XYZ file of C-alpha atoms in Angstrom:
162
model
C 23.621 -17.220 14.153
C 20.671 -18.309 16.397
C 17.080 -16.376 16.964
C 16.000 -16.303 20.744
C 13.649 -14.329 22.855
C 15.053 -10.998 23.839
C 16.895 -10.481 27.134
C 16.816 -7.139 28.952
C 20.677 -7.419 28.864
C 20.325 -7.000 25.435
C 19.024 -3.349 25.560
C 22.293 -1.689 24.964
C 23.125 -3.369 21.849
C 19.287 -3.064 20.673
C 19.609 0.747 21.067
C 22.670 1.139 19.266
C 21.284 -0.811 16.379
C 18.058 1.242 16.662
C 20.175 4.407 16.553
C 22.197 3.274 13.634
C 19.150 2.437 11.344
C 16.515 5.175 12.302
C 16.535 8.910 12.407
C 16.155 10.601 15.760
C 12.623 11.305 15.147
C 11.957 7.704 14.072
C 13.859 5.619 16.648
C 12.282 4.232 19.967
C 13.696 5.470 23.261
C 15.397 3.441 25.798
C 12.503 3.571 27.926
C 10.205 2.557 25.176
C 12.363 -0.367 24.279
C 12.534 -1.304 28.048
C 8.913 -1.231 28.164
C 8.745 -3.661 25.037
C 11.136 -5.981 26.544
C 9.017 -6.106 29.522
C 5.375 -6.262 27.607
C 6.349 -8.289 24.616
C 8.856 -10.855 25.591
C 7.103 -13.512 23.385
C 7.140 -11.444 20.414
C 10.361 -9.811 20.442
C 13.282 -11.890 18.855
C 16.673 -11.348 18.557
C 19.184 -12.665 16.280
C 22.704 -13.467 17.791
C 26.030 -14.614 17.481
C 26.920 -15.748 20.775
C 26.621 -12.452 23.068
C 26.590 -10.231 19.882
C 23.036 -8.841 18.811
C 23.031 -8.888 15.032
C 19.411 -7.564 14.803
C 16.312 -7.710 16.214
C 12.433 -7.922 15.564
C 9.518 -6.569 17.835
C 6.035 -5.905 17.753
C 2.443 -6.542 19.446
C -0.204 -9.208 19.126
C -3.268 -7.124 19.068
C -6.801 -6.946 17.530
C -5.761 -4.221 15.340
C -5.037 -5.144 11.883
C -2.638 -2.252 11.512
C -0.163 0.015 13.702
C -1.518 3.163 15.193
C 0.702 5.682 16.160
C -0.592 5.816 19.780
C 0.856 2.186 19.987
C 4.282 3.653 20.024
C 3.796 5.881 22.891
C 2.134 3.135 25.047
C 3.142 -0.541 24.205
C -0.035 -2.622 23.950
C -0.073 -5.997 25.724
C -0.228 -9.019 23.585
C -3.039 -11.115 23.066
C -2.375 -14.815 24.175
C -4.175 -16.144 21.081
C -5.725 -14.756 17.740
C -5.629 -10.982 16.613
C -2.971 -9.592 14.104
C 1.003 -9.745 14.798
C 2.218 -6.223 14.099
C 6.003 -5.265 13.890
C 7.053 -2.155 15.304
C 10.686 -2.566 14.388
C 12.705 -4.782 12.138
C 16.405 -3.690 12.477
C 19.657 -5.234 11.812
C 23.317 -4.317 12.675
C 25.159 -2.422 9.959
C 27.975 -4.963 10.746
C 25.431 -7.670 9.854
C 23.452 -6.262 6.767
C 23.374 -8.165 3.461
C 23.249 -11.511 4.923
C 19.246 -12.346 5.152
C 19.113 -11.825 8.958
C 16.154 -9.468 8.471
C 14.161 -11.950 6.180
C 15.142 -14.740 8.884
C 13.720 -12.462 11.722
C 10.298 -12.003 9.799
C 10.041 -15.575 9.090
C 10.919 -16.269 12.853
C 7.976 -13.980 14.037
C 5.737 -15.053 11.382
C 6.178 -18.642 12.532
C 5.575 -17.568 16.080
C 2.398 -15.778 15.208
C 0.949 -18.556 13.077
C 1.461 -20.948 15.986
C -0.385 -18.427 18.366
C -3.459 -18.248 15.928
C -2.986 -14.758 14.741
C -4.580 -13.942 11.365
C -1.943 -11.720 9.838
C 1.285 -9.760 10.115
C 1.514 -6.113 9.227
C 3.930 -3.373 9.677
C 4.566 0.446 8.508
C 7.631 1.005 6.057
C 9.062 3.787 4.463
C 8.855 3.656 0.435
C 12.212 2.633 -0.103
C 11.976 -0.494 1.906
C 8.770 -1.744 0.070
C 10.383 -3.935 -2.307
C 12.304 -5.691 0.485
C 9.230 -6.578 2.618
C 7.350 -7.612 -0.914
C 10.154 -10.099 -1.381
C 9.279 -11.491 1.993
C 5.728 -12.007 1.236
C 3.953 -8.631 2.246
C 1.776 -6.836 -0.084
C 1.537 -3.328 0.076
C -1.862 -1.820 1.337
C -1.165 1.728 0.629
C -0.242 4.771 2.822
C -0.654 4.453 6.275
C -2.675 6.816 8.540
C 0.586 7.337 10.778
C 2.127 10.738 10.958
C 5.163 9.319 13.012
C 8.407 11.270 12.654
C 6.462 13.516 9.844
C 7.149 10.948 7.095
C 5.032 8.988 4.680
C 4.516 5.444 5.673
C 2.909 2.356 3.997
C 0.829 -0.511 5.484
C 2.301 -3.702 4.349
C 0.446 -6.912 5.267
C 1.222 -10.672 5.087
C -1.813 -12.902 5.235
C -1.368 -16.580 6.041
C -2.470 -18.864 3.104
C -3.119 -22.514 3.891
């Protein structure tokens, strides 16, 4: 397995993984993912085995500390340096789960973020996923302001320690 930047040709496999891991209300559309590939190429990483996409992680590097719902409608442009790394989506193919791929993708994006002077990395997740992110060094910052998909989301944040 290797982790590489996304390619537009990965889109069909990304959409299949997205639909397998999220409800219809939660999942991003193909148009949204096309925009993310175009705008966030340097913060959109794919775990792959040859031509097979095993999982992916994507999010913008912006001035905001946490994800705002409006960011899902219009993908922000990455800051060249500084700011905060946000994670819109971390998803792993059902066929590749329980192999630490999600953790490896989080680590790879965190390393990229640190190399570009980001202060922190943050995401929103459902309550059942909090333990996974805590095992990966994130701290639960409480209920998010998000109303995405009509669910209760939690802000999780990882701040670098030097």
